[in-house]
CSV table of N, CA, C and O in Angstrom, one decimal:
chain,number,residue,atom,x,y,z
A,1,UNK,N,87.1,-240.9,-46.2
A,1,UNK,CA,85.9,-240.4,-47.3
A,1,UNK,C,84.7,-240.2,-46.4
A,1,UNK,O,84.3,-241.0,-45.5
A,2,UNK,N,84.1,-239.1,-46.8
A,2,UNK,CA,82.7,-238.9,-46.3
A,2,UNK,C,81.5,-239.8,-47.0
A,2,UNK,O,81.5,-239.7,-48.0
A,3,UNK,N,80.6,-240.0,-46.1
A,3,UNK,CA,79.5,-240.8,-46.7
A,3,UNK,C,78.6,-239.8,-47.5
A,3,UNK,O,78.5,-238.6,-47.3
A,4,UNK,N,78.1,-240.4,-48.7
A,4,UNK,CA,77.3,-239.7,-49.7
A,4,UNK,C,76.3,-238.8,-49.2
A,4,UNK,O,76.0,-237.8,-49.6
A,5,UNK,N,75.4,-239.5,-48.3
A,5,UNK,CA,74.2,-239.1,-47.5
A,5,UNK,C,74.7,-237.7,-46.7
A,5,UNK,O,73.8,-236.7,-46.6
A,6,UNK,N,75.9,-237.7,-46.3
A,6,UNK,CA,76.4,-236.5,-45.2
A,6,UNK,C,76.6,-235.3,-46.4
A,6,UNK,O,76.3,-234.2,-46.1
A,7,UNK,N,77.4,-235.5,-47.4
A,7,UNK,CA,77.7,-234.5,-48.2
A,7,UNK,C,76.7,-234.0,-49.3
A,7,UNK,O,76.9,-233.0,-49.9
A,8,UNK,N,75.9,-234.6,-49.7
A,8,UNK,CA,74.6,-234.5,-50.6
A,8,UNK,C,74.3,-233.0,-50.3
A,8,UNK,O,74.3,-232.2,-51.2
A,9,UNK,N,73.8,-232.6,-49.3
A,9,UNK,CA,73.3,-231.2,-49.1
A,9,UNK,C,74.2,-230.0,-49.1
A,9,UNK,O,73.8,-229.1,-49.8
A,10,UNK,N,75.5,-230.6,-48.8
A,10,UNK,CA,76.6,-229.6,-49.1
A,10,UNK,C,77.0,-229.4,-50.6
A,10,UNK,O,77.5,-228.4,-51.0
A,11,UNK,N,77.0,-230.6,-51.2
A,11,UNK,CA,77.0,-230.6,-52.7
A,11,UNK,C,76.0,-229.5,-53.4
A,11,UNK,O,76.4,-228.8,-54.2
A,12,UNK,N,74.9,-230.1,-53.1
A,12,UNK,CA,73.5,-229.3,-53.6
A,12,UNK,C,73.8,-227.8,-53.3
A,12,UNK,O,73.0,-226.9,-54.1
A,13,UNK,N,74.3,-227.3,-52.3
A,13,UNK,CA,74.4,-226.0,-52.0
A,13,UNK,C,74.9,-225.2,-53.3
A,13,UNK,O,74.7,-224.1,-53.4
A,14,UNK,N,75.9,-225.8,-53.8
A,14,UNK,CA,76.3,-225.2,-55.4
A,14,UNK,C,75.9,-225.8,-56.6
A,14,UNK,O,75.5,-224.8,-57.4
A,15,UNK,N,75.5,-227.0,-56.5
A,15,UNK,CA,75.0,-227.4,-57.9
A,15,UNK,C,73.5,-226.7,-58.1
A,15,UNK,O,73.2,-226.7,-59.2
A,16,UNK,N,72.9,-226.5,-57.1
A,16,UNK,CA,71.6,-226.0,-57.1
A,16,UNK,C,71.6,-224.6,-58.1
A,16,UNK,O,70.6,-224.0,-58.6
A,17,UNK,N,72.7,-223.8,-58.0
A,17,UNK,CA,73.0,-222.9,-58.7
A,17,UNK,C,73.7,-223.0,-59.9
A,17,UNK,O,74.3,-221.8,-60.3
A,18,UNK,N,73.9,-224.0,-60.4
A,18,UNK,CA,74.6,-224.1,-61.7
A,18,UNK,C,76.0,-224.6,-61.6
A,18,UNK,O,76.6,-225.0,-62.6
A,19,UNK,N,76.5,-225.0,-60.5
A,19,UNK,CA,77.9,-225.6,-60.4
A,19,UNK,C,78.0,-227.0,-61.1
A,19,UNK,O,77.0,-227.8,-60.4
A,20,UNK,N,78.8,-227.3,-61.8
A,20,UNK,CA,79.0,-228.7,-62.3
A,20,UNK,C,79.9,-229.4,-61.4
A,20,UNK,O,81.0,-229.1,-60.8
A,21,UNK,N,79.6,-230.5,-60.8
A,21,UNK,CA,80.4,-231.5,-60.2
A,21,UNK,C,81.5,-232.2,-61.0
A,21,UNK,O,81.1,-232.7,-62.0
A,22,UNK,N,82.5,-232.2,-60.5
A,22,UNK,CA,83.7,-232.8,-61.2
A,22,UNK,C,84.1,-234.2,-60.2
A,22,UNK,O,84.5,-233.8,-59.0
A,23,UNK,N,84.2,-235.4,-60.8
A,23,UNK,CA,84.6,-236.4,-60.0
A,23,UNK,C,86.0,-237.0,-60.3
A,23,UNK,O,86.4,-237.8,-59.4
A,24,UNK,N,86.4,-236.8,-61.6
A,24,UNK,CA,87.8,-237.5,-61.8
A,24,UNK,C,88.9,-236.3,-62.3
A,24,UNK,O,88.4,-235.3,-62.6
A,25,UNK,N,89.9,-236.9,-62.3
A,25,UNK,CA,91.1,-236.1,-62.8
A,25,UNK,C,90.7,-235.5,-64.3
A,25,UNK,O,90.9,-234.4,-64.6
A,26,UNK,N,90.3,-236.5,-65.0
A,26,UNK,CA,89.9,-236.2,-66.4
A,26,UNK,C,88.9,-235.0,-66.4
A,26,UNK,O,88.9,-234.2,-67.3
A,27,UNK,N,87.7,-235.0,-65.5
A,27,UNK,CA,86.6,-234.2,-65.5
A,27,UNK,C,87.5,-232.8,-65.3
A,27,UNK,O,86.9,-231.7,-65.9
A,28,UNK,N,88.2,-232.6,-64.2
A,28,UNK,CA,88.9,-231.6,-64.0
A,28,UNK,C,89.8,-230.8,-65.2
A,28,UNK,O,89.7,-229.7,-65.6
A,29,UNK,N,90.5,-231.9,-65.8
A,29,UNK,CA,91.4,-231.3,-67.1
A,29,UNK,C,90.3,-230.7,-68.0
A,29,UNK,O,90.7,-229.8,-68.7
A,30,UNK,N,89.3,-231.5,-68.3
A,30,UNK,CA,88.4,-231.0,-69.5
A,30,UNK,C,87.9,-229.8,-69.0
A,30,UNK,O,87.7,-228.9,-70.1
A,31,UNK,N,87.3,-229.6,-67.7
A,31,UNK,CA,86.8,-228.3,-67.4
A,31,UNK,C,87.5,-227.1,-67.4
A,31,UNK,O,87.2,-226.2,-68.1
A,32,UNK,N,88.9,-227.4,-67.1
A,32,UNK,CA,89.8,-226.2,-66.9
A,32,UNK,C,90.6,-225.9,-68.3
A,32,UNK,O,91.0,-225.0,-68.5
A,33,UNK,N,90.2,-226.8,-69.4
A,33,UNK,CA,90.8,-226.5,-70.7
A,33,UNK,C,89.6,-225.9,-71.5
A,33,UNK,O,89.9,-225.5,-72.7
A,34,UNK,N,88.5,-225.4,-71.1
A,34,UNK,CA,87.5,-225.0,-71.8
A,34,UNK,C,88.0,-223.4,-71.8
A,34,UNK,O,88.6,-222.8,-71.1
A,35,UNK,N,87.4,-222.9,-73.1
A,35,UNK,CA,88.0,-221.5,-73.2
A,35,UNK,C,87.0,-220.6,-72.3
A,35,UNK,O,85.7,-220.9,-71.9
A,36,UNK,N,87.6,-219.5,-72.1
A,36,UNK,CA,86.7,-218.4,-71.3
A,36,UNK,C,87.3,-218.6,-69.6
A,36,UNK,O,88.5,-219.0,-69.4
A,37,UNK,N,86.4,-218.2,-68.9
A,37,UNK,CA,86.7,-218.1,-67.3
A,37,UNK,C,85.9,-219.2,-66.6
A,37,UNK,O,84.9,-219.6,-67.0
A,38,UNK,N,86.5,-220.0,-65.8
A,38,UNK,CA,85.9,-220.9,-64.9
A,38,UNK,C,86.4,-220.8,-63.5
A,38,UNK,O,87.5,-220.7,-63.1
A,39,UNK,N,85.3,-220.8,-62.5
A,39,UNK,CA,85.5,-220.8,-61.3
A,39,UNK,C,85.6,-222.1,-60.8
A,39,UNK,O,84.6,-222.8,-60.9
A,40,UNK,N,86.4,-222.5,-59.9
A,40,UNK,CA,86.6,-223.8,-59.3
A,40,UNK,C,86.5,-223.7,-58.0
A,40,UNK,O,87.3,-223.1,-57.3
A,41,UNK,N,85.6,-224.4,-57.2
A,41,UNK,CA,85.8,-224.4,-55.8
A,41,UNK,C,85.9,-225.8,-55.5
A,41,UNK,O,85.2,-226.6,-55.6
A,42,UNK,N,86.7,-225.9,-54.4
A,42,UNK,CA,86.9,-226.9,-53.6
A,42,UNK,C,86.2,-226.9,-52.3
A,42,UNK,O,86.6,-226.2,-51.4
A,43,UNK,N,85.1,-227.7,-52.5
A,43,UNK,CA,84.0,-227.7,-51.5
A,43,UNK,C,84.5,-228.4,-50.2
A,43,UNK,O,85.5,-229.4,-50.5
A,44,UNK,N,83.8,-228.4,-49.0
A,44,UNK,CA,84.3,-229.2,-47.7
A,44,UNK,C,83.4,-229.2,-46.7
A,44,UNK,O,82.3,-228.5,-46.9
A,45,UNK,N,83.3,-230.1,-45.8
A,45,UNK,CA,82.4,-230.3,-44.7
A,45,UNK,C,82.6,-229.2,-43.6
A,45,UNK,O,81.9,-229.2,-42.9
A,46,UNK,N,83.8,-228.6,-43.7
A,46,UNK,CA,84.0,-227.8,-42.6
A,46,UNK,C,83.0,-226.5,-42.4
A,46,UNK,O,82.3,-226.1,-43.5
A,47,UNK,N,82.9,-226.0,-41.2
A,47,UNK,CA,82.1,-224.7,-40.9
A,47,UNK,C,82.3,-223.7,-41.9
A,47,UNK,O,81.4,-223.1,-42.1
A,48,UNK,N,83.6,-223.4,-42.2
A,48,UNK,CA,83.9,-222.1,-42.8
A,48,UNK,C,83.4,-222.3,-44.5
A,48,UNK,O,83.2,-221.4,-45.2
A,49,UNK,N,83.3,-223.5,-44.8
A,49,UNK,CA,82.7,-223.6,-46.1
A,49,UNK,C,81.1,-223.6,-46.3
A,49,UNK,O,80.6,-222.9,-47.0
A,50,UNK,N,80.4,-224.1,-45.2
A,50,UNK,CA,79.1,-223.9,-45.0
A,50,UNK,C,78.8,-222.2,-44.6
A,50,UNK,O,77.7,-221.6,-45.4
A,51,UNK,N,79.5,-221.5,-43.7
A,51,UNK,CA,79.2,-220.4,-43.5
A,51,UNK,C,79.5,-219.2,-44.3
A,51,UNK,O,79.1,-218.2,-44.5
A,52,UNK,N,80.8,-219.5,-44.9
A,52,UNK,CA,81.4,-218.4,-45.7
A,52,UNK,C,81.7,-218.8,-47.2
A,52,UNK,O,81.4,-217.9,-48.0
A,53,UNK,N,82.5,-219.9,-47.5
A,53,UNK,CA,82.6,-220.1,-48.8
A,53,UNK,C,81.6,-220.3,-49.7
A,53,UNK,O,81.4,-219.7,-50.9
A,54,UNK,N,80.7,-221.4,-49.5
A,54,UNK,CA,79.6,-221.6,-50.5
A,54,UNK,C,78.6,-220.4,-50.6
A,54,UNK,O,78.3,-220.1,-51.7
A,55,UNK,N,78.4,-219.7,-49.5
A,55,UNK,CA,77.3,-218.7,-49.6
A,55,UNK,C,78.1,-217.5,-50.4
A,55,UNK,O,77.5,-216.7,-51.3
A,56,UNK,N,79.2,-217.3,-50.2
A,56,UNK,CA,80.2,-216.3,-50.7
A,56,UNK,C,80.3,-216.6,-52.2
A,56,UNK,O,80.0,-215.6,-53.3
A,57,UNK,N,80.5,-217.8,-52.8
A,57,UNK,CA,80.5,-218.3,-54.0
A,57,UNK,C,79.1,-217.9,-54.9
A,57,UNK,O,79.1,-217.3,-55.9
A,58,UNK,N,78.0,-218.3,-54.2
A,58,UNK,CA,76.8,-218.2,-54.8
A,58,UNK,C,76.4,-216.6,-54.8
A,58,UNK,O,75.9,-216.3,-55.9
A,59,UNK,N,76.6,-215.9,-54.0
A,59,UNK,CA,76.3,-214.5,-53.8
A,59,UNK,C,77.3,-213.8,-54.9
A,59,UNK,O,76.7,-212.8,-55.7
A,60,UNK,N,78.3,-214.2,-55.4
A,60,UNK,CA,79.4,-213.6,-56.2
A,60,UNK,C,78.6,-213.9,-57.7
A,60,UNK,O,78.9,-212.8,-58.6
A,61,UNK,N,77.8,-214.8,-57.8
A,61,UNK,CA,77.4,-215.0,-59.3
A,61,UNK,C,76.2,-213.9,-59.6
A,61,UNK,O,75.9,-214.0,-60.9
A,62,UNK,N,75.7,-213.2,-58.7
A,62,UNK,CA,75.0,-212.3,-59.0
A,62,UNK,C,75.4,-211.0,-59.7
A,62,UNK,O,74.7,-210.1,-60.2
A,63,UNK,N,76.8,-211.0,-59.6
A,63,UNK,CA,77.4,-209.7,-60.4
A,63,UNK,C,77.2,-209.7,-61.9
A,63,UNK,O,76.9,-211.0,-62.6
A,64,UNK,N,77.1,-208.6,-62.6
A,64,UNK,CA,76.9,-208.6,-64.1
A,64,UNK,C,78.0,-209.4,-64.8
A,64,UNK,O,77.8,-210.1,-65.7
A,65,UNK,N,79.1,-209.4,-64.5
A,65,UNK,CA,80.2,-210.2,-65.0
A,65,UNK,C,80.5,-211.2,-64.0
A,65,UNK,O,80.7,-211.0,-62.8
A,66,UNK,N,80.5,-212.4,-64.5
A,66,UNK,CA,80.9,-213.6,-63.7
A,66,UNK,C,81.5,-214.6,-64.6
A,66,UNK,O,81.5,-214.6,-66.0
A,67,UNK,N,81.9,-215.7,-64.1
A,67,UNK,CA,82.7,-216.9,-65.0
A,67,UNK,C,81.8,-217.4,-66.0
A,67,UNK,O,80.5,-217.8,-65.7
A,68,UNK,N,82.2,-217.8,-67.1
A,68,UNK,CA,81.5,-218.6,-68.0
A,68,UNK,C,81.3,-220.0,-67.4
A,68,UNK,O,80.1,-220.6,-67.7
A,69,UNK,N,82.0,-220.5,-66.7
A,69,UNK,CA,81.8,-221.9,-66.1
A,69,UNK,C,82.0,-222.0,-64.6
A,69,UNK,O,82.9,-221.2,-64.2
A,70,UNK,N,81.2,-222.8,-63.9
A,70,UNK,CA,81.4,-222.9,-62.6
A,70,UNK,C,81.4,-224.4,-62.4
A,70,UNK,O,80.5,-225.2,-62.7
A,71,UNK,N,82.4,-224.8,-61.5
A,71,UNK,CA,82.6,-226.2,-61.1
A,71,UNK,C,83.1,-226.3,-59.7
A,71,UNK,O,83.4,-225.4,-59.2
A,72,UNK,N,83.1,-227.7,-59.4
A,72,UNK,CA,83.2,-227.9,-58.0
A,72,UNK,C,83.9,-229.3,-57.8
A,72,UNK,O,83.4,-230.2,-58.5
A,73,UNK,N,84.7,-229.3,-56.8
A,73,UNK,CA,85.1,-231.0,-56.3
A,73,UNK,C,85.1,-230.8,-55.0
A,73,UNK,O,84.8,-229.8,-54.3
A,74,UNK,N,85.0,-232.2,-54.3
A,74,UNK,CA,84.5,-232.3,-52.8
A,74,UNK,C,85.8,-232.8,-52.2
A,74,UNK,O,86.0,-234.0,-52.3
A,75,UNK,N,86.5,-232.0,-51.3
A,75,UNK,CA,87.6,-232.5,-50.6
A,75,UNK,C,87.1,-233.7,-49.6
A,75,UNK,O,85.9,-233.4,-49.0
A,76,UNK,N,87.7,-234.8,-49.6
A,76,UNK,CA,87.5,-235.8,-48.6
A,76,UNK,C,86.4,-236.8,-49.2
A,76,UNK,O,86.0,-237.5,-48.7
A,77,UNK,N,86.3,-236.5,-50.5
A,77,UNK,CA,85.3,-237.3,-51.4
A,77,UNK,C,85.6,-237.5,-52.9
A,77,UNK,O,85.8,-238.7,-53.0
A,78,UNK,N,85.9,-236.6,-53.3
A,78,UNK,CA,86.3,-236.8,-54.8
A,78,UNK,C,87.8,-236.8,-54.8
A,78,UNK,O,88.5,-235.6,-55.4
A,79,UNK,N,88.5,-237.5,-54.4
A,79,UNK,CA,90.0,-237.5,-54.2
A,79,UNK,C,90.9,-237.1,-55.4
A,79,UNK,O,91.7,-236.5,-55.4
A,80,UNK,N,90.4,-238.0,-56.3
A,80,UNK,CA,91.2,-238.0,-57.8
A,80,UNK,C,90.9,-236.5,-58.2
A,80,UNK,O,91.9,-235.9,-58.7
A,81,UNK,N,89.8,-236.1,-58.3
A,81,UNK,CA,89.4,-234.8,-58.8
A,81,UNK,C,89.9,-233.7,-58.0
A,81,UNK,O,90.7,-232.7,-58.6
A,82,UNK,N,90.1,-233.7,-56.7
A,82,UNK,CA,90.8,-232.8,-55.9
A,82,UNK,C,92.2,-232.7,-56.1
A,82,UNK,O,92.8,-231.8,-56.1
A,83,UNK,N,92.9,-233.8,-56.1
A,83,UNK,CA,94.2,-234.0,-56.3
A,83,UNK,C,94.6,-233.2,-57.7
A,83,UNK,O,95.7,-232.5,-57.9
A,84,UNK,N,93.7,-233.6,-58.6
A,84,UNK,CA,94.2,-232.9,-60.1
A,84,UNK,C,94.1,-231.3,-59.9
A,84,UNK,O,94.5,-230.7,-60.4
A,85,UNK,N,92.9,-231.0,-59.4
A,85,UNK,CA,92.6,-229.5,-59.2
A,85,UNK,C,93.7,-229.0,-58.5
A,85,UNK,O,94.0,-227.8,-58.9
A,86,UNK,N,94.2,-229.5,-57.5
A,86,UNK,CA,95.3,-229.0,-56.6
A,86,UNK,C,96.6,-228.7,-57.4
A,86,UNK,O,97.3,-227.9,-57.5
A,87,UNK,N,96.8,-229.7,-58.3
A,87,UNK,CA,97.9,-229.4,-59.2
A,87,UNK,C,97.7,-228.3,-60.1
A,87,UNK,O,98.7,-227.8,-60.4
A,88,UNK,N,96.6,-228.0,-60.7
A,88,UNK,CA,96.5,-226.9,-61.3
A,88,UNK,C,96.5,-225.5,-60.7
A,88,UNK,O,96.5,-224.5,-61.2
A,89,UNK,N,96.5,-225.8,-59.2
A,89,UNK,CA,96.4,-224.4,-58.4
A,89,UNK,C,98.0,-224.2,-57.8
A,89,UNK,O,98.2,-223.2,-57.0
A,90,UNK,N,99.0,-224.9,-58.4
A,90,UNK,CA,100.1,-224.6,-57.9
A,90,UNK,C,100.8,-223.2,-58.5
A,90,UNK,O,100.2,-223.0,-59.4
A,91,UNK,N,101.4,-222.5,-57.5
A,91,UNK,CA,102.3,-222.8,-56.5
A,91,UNK,C,101.4,-222.6,-55.2
A,91,UNK,O,102.2,-222.8,-53.9
A,92,UNK,N,100.1,-222.6,-55.0
A,92,UNK,CA,99.4,-222.5,-53.8
A,92,UNK,C,99.4,-223.7,-53.1
A,92,UNK,O,99.2,-225.0,-53.7
A,93,UNK,N,99.6,-223.9,-51.8
A,93,UNK,CA,99.7,-225.1,-51.1
A,93,UNK,C,98.0,-225.6,-51.1
A,93,UNK,O,97.0,-225.0,-51.0
A,94,UNK,N,97.9,-226.8,-50.8
A,94,UNK,CA,96.5,-227.4,-50.8
A,94,UNK,C,95.9,-226.9,-49.7
A,94,UNK,O,96.4,-226.8,-48.3
A,95,UNK,N,94.4,-226.5,-49.9
A,95,UNK,CA,93.8,-225.9,-48.7
A,95,UNK,C,92.3,-226.4,-49.1
A,95,UNK,O,91.6,-226.4,-50.4
A,96,UNK,N,91.4,-226.4,-48.0
A,96,UNK,CA,89.8,-226.6,-48.4
A,96,UNK,C,89.2,-226.1,-47.3
A,96,UNK,O,89.6,-226.3,-46.2
A,97,UNK,N,88.2,-225.4,-47.6
A,97,UNK,CA,87.7,-224.8,-49.2
A,97,UNK,C,88.8,-223.9,-49.7
A,97,UNK,O,89.5,-223.2,-48.8
A,98,UNK,N,88.6,-223.9,-50.8
A,98,UNK,CA,89.4,-222.7,-51.6
A,98,UNK,C,88.9,-222.6,-52.9
A,98,UNK,O,87.8,-223.5,-53.3
A,99,UNK,N,89.1,-221.5,-53.7
A,99,UNK,CA,88.3,-221.1,-54.8
A,99,UNK,C,89.4,-220.6,-55.6
A,99,UNK,O,90.3,-219.8,-55.3
A,100,UNK,N,89.2,-221.0,-57.1
A,100,UNK,CA,90.3,-220.6,-58.0
A,100,UNK,C,89.6,-220.1,-59.4
A,100,UNK,O,88.7,-220.9,-59.6
A,101,UNK,N,90.2,-219.1,-59.8
A,101,UNK,CA,89.6,-218.6,-61.2
A,101,UNK,C,90.6,-218.9,-62.1
A,101,UNK,O,91.7,-218.3,-62.0
A,102,UNK,N,90.3,-219.4,-63.3
A,102,UNK,CA,91.0,-219.7,-64.3
A,102,UNK,C,90.5,-218.8,-65.4
A,102,UNK,O,89.2,-218.9,-65.8
A,103,UNK,N,91.3,-218.4,-66.5
A,103,UNK,CA,91.0,-217.9,-67.6
A,103,UNK,C,91.6,-218.5,-68.7
A,103,UNK,O,93.0,-218.7,-68.8
A,104,UNK,N,91.0,-219.1,-69.6
A,104,UNK,CA,91.4,-220.1,-70.7
A,104,UNK,C,92.6,-221.0,-70.3
A,104,UNK,O,93.9,-221.2,-70.7
A,105,UNK,N,92.2,-221.7,-69.2
A,105,UNK,CA,93.1,-222.7,-68.5
A,105,UNK,C,94.2,-222.2,-67.6
A,105,UNK,O,95.0,-223.0,-66.7
A,106,UNK,N,94.5,-220.9,-67.3
A,106,UNK,CA,95.5,-220.2,-66.8
A,106,UNK,C,94.9,-219.7,-65.2
A,106,UNK,O,93.8,-219.1,-65.4
A,107,UNK,N,95.6,-220.3,-64.2
A,107,UNK,CA,95.1,-219.5,-62.8
A,107,UNK,C,95.4,-218.2,-62.7
A,107,UNK,O,96.5,-217.7,-63.0
A,108,UNK,N,94.2,-217.2,-62.6
A,108,UNK,CA,94.6,-215.8,-62.4
A,108,UNK,C,94.0,-215.4,-60.9
A,108,UNK,O,94.6,-214.1,-60.8
A,109,UNK,N,93.5,-216.0,-60.2
A,109,UNK,CA,93.0,-215.5,-58.9
A,109,UNK,C,92.7,-216.8,-58.0
A,109,UNK,O,92.3,-217.8,-58.3
A,110,UNK,N,93.3,-216.5,-56.9
A,110,UNK,CA,93.0,-217.7,-55.8
A,110,UNK,C,92.6,-217.1,-54.5
A,110,UNK,O,93.2,-216.1,-54.0
A,111,UNK,N,91.6,-217.8,-53.8
A,111,UNK,CA,91.1,-217.7,-52.4
A,111,UNK,C,91.6,-219.0,-51.8
A,111,UNK,O,91.1,-219.9,-51.7
A,112,UNK,N,92.6,-218.7,-51.0
A,112,UNK,CA,92.8,-220.0,-50.0
A,112,UNK,C,92.2,-220.0,-48.7
A,112,UNK,O,91.5,-219.0,-48.4
A,113,UNK,N,92.0,-221.1,-48.2
A,113,UNK,CA,91.2,-221.2,-46.8
A,113,UNK,C,91.4,-220.1,-45.9
A,113,UNK,O,90.5,-219.5,-45.3
A,114,UNK,N,92.8,-219.7,-45.8
A,114,UNK,CA,93.0,-218.7,-44.9
A,114,UNK,C,92.4,-217.1,-45.2
A,114,UNK,O,92.2,-216.3,-44.6
A,115,UNK,N,92.1,-217.0,-46.4
A,115,UNK,CA,91.2,-216.0,-47.0
A,115,UNK,C,89.7,-216.0,-46.7
A,115,UNK,O,88.9,-215.0,-46.8
A,116,UNK,N,89.3,-217.3,-46.4
A,116,UNK,CA,87.6,-217.5,-46.3
A,116,UNK,C,87.3,-217.7,-44.9
A,116,UNK,O,86.5,-217.3,-44.5
A,117,UNK,N,88.3,-218.6,-44.3
A,117,UNK,CA,88.1,-218.7,-42.8
A,117,UNK,C,88.1,-217.5,-41.7
A,117,UNK,O,88.8,-216.6,-42.0
A,118,UNK,N,86.8,-217.4,-41.0
A,118,UNK,CA,86.7,-216.2,-40.2
A,118,UNK,C,86.2,-214.9,-41.1
A,118,UNK,O,86.2,-214.0,-40.4
A,119,UNK,N,85.9,-215.0,-42.4
A,119,UNK,CA,85.4,-213.9,-43.1
A,119,UNK,C,84.0,-214.0,-43.4
A,119,UNK,O,83.8,-215.2,-43.9
A,120,UNK,N,83.3,-213.0,-43.4
A,120,UNK,CA,81.9,-213.0,-43.8
A,120,UNK,C,81.8,-213.4,-45.2
A,120,UNK,O,82.6,-213.0,-46.2
A,121,UNK,N,80.6,-214.1,-45.6
A,121,UNK,CA,80.3,-214.5,-47.2
A,121,UNK,C,80.3,-213.3,-48.0
A,121,UNK,O,80.9,-213.3,-49.1
A,122,UNK,N,79.9,-212.1,-47.5
A,122,UNK,CA,79.9,-210.9,-48.3
A,122,UNK,C,81.4,-210.6,-48.8
A,122,UNK,O,81.3,-210.1,-49.9
A,123,UNK,N,82.2,-210.4,-47.9
A,123,UNK,CA,83.5,-210.2,-48.2
A,123,UNK,C,84.1,-211.2,-49.2
A,123,UNK,O,84.7,-210.8,-50.0
A,124,UNK,N,83.8,-212.4,-49.1
A,124,UNK,CA,84.3,-213.4,-50.1
A,124,UNK,C,83.8,-213.2,-51.3
A,124,UNK,O,84.6,-213.2,-52.4
A,125,UNK,N,82.3,-212.7,-51.3
A,125,UNK,CA,81.7,-212.5,-52.8
A,125,UNK,C,82.3,-211.3,-53.3
A,125,UNK,O,82.6,-211.2,-54.5
A,126,UNK,N,82.6,-210.3,-52.4
A,126,UNK,CA,83.1,-209.0,-53.1
A,126,UNK,C,84.9,-209.3,-53.7
A,126,UNK,O,85.1,-208.7,-54.7
A,127,UNK,N,85.5,-210.0,-53.0
A,127,UNK,CA,86.8,-210.6,-53.5
A,127,UNK,C,86.6,-211.2,-55.0
A,127,UNK,O,87.4,-210.9,-55.8
A,128,UNK,N,85.7,-212.2,-55.0
A,128,UNK,CA,85.3,-212.7,-56.5
A,128,UNK,C,85.1,-211.8,-57.3
A,128,UNK,O,85.4,-211.9,-58.6
A,129,UNK,N,84.0,-211.0,-56.8
A,129,UNK,CA,83.3,-210.1,-57.8
A,129,UNK,C,84.6,-209.2,-58.5
A,129,UNK,O,84.8,-208.7,-59.8
A,130,UNK,N,85.4,-208.6,-57.6
A,130,UNK,CA,86.6,-207.8,-58.0
A,130,UNK,C,87.4,-208.8,-59.2
A,130,UNK,O,87.8,-208.2,-60.3
A,131,UNK,N,87.7,-210.0,-58.7
A,131,UNK,CA,88.3,-210.7,-59.8
A,131,UNK,C,87.6,-211.0,-61.2
A,131,UNK,O,88.0,-210.9,-62.2
A,132,UNK,N,86.1,-211.2,-61.0
A,132,UNK,CA,85.4,-211.3,-62.3
A,132,UNK,C,85.3,-210.0,-62.9
A,132,UNK,O,85.5,-210.0,-64.3
A,133,UNK,N,85.4,-208.8,-62.5
A,133,UNK,CA,85.4,-207.6,-63.1
A,133,UNK,C,86.8,-207.4,-63.8
A,133,UNK,O,86.7,-206.9,-64.8
A,134,UNK,N,87.8,-208.1,-63.4
A,134,UNK,CA,89.1,-207.8,-63.9
A,134,UNK,C,89.0,-208.9,-65.1
A,134,UNK,O,89.8,-208.4,-66.2
A,135,UNK,N,88.7,-210.1,-64.9
A,135,UNK,CA,89.1,-211.3,-65.7
A,135,UNK,C,87.9,-211.7,-66.7
A,135,UNK,O,88.3,-212.4,-67.6
A,136,UNK,N,86.8,-211.6,-66.3
A,136,UNK,CA,85.6,-212.1,-67.0
A,136,UNK,C,85.0,-211.0,-68.1
A,136,UNK,O,85.1,-210.0,-68.1
């Protein structure tokens, strides 16, 4: 588990733009049961989360269409919440960072770590925007 002071700025990278932090399995189930669309970001301390995932997620929200809800769990910190989130992402294998778009509780779009690592934030945002335009 990572120390709270280490991950605080990484959490704030998303919460300052409106992402809700989920800390328990119940939090995840409640968030994903909401009507409408929900973007769930599995945050991470890795460099690709800092350089690509979080900026891409933030940029994607500037689109006219965007998710009704934005939530995040933190790998290596919110173990219970991350484990539950990953159960909702089956059949995709666990990875962090990753991003999943749900519509009325159903997984409709997934960005795994290999879609994020080494790709610019703008490309990640574009991928998410395409999903928002289709599902939101």
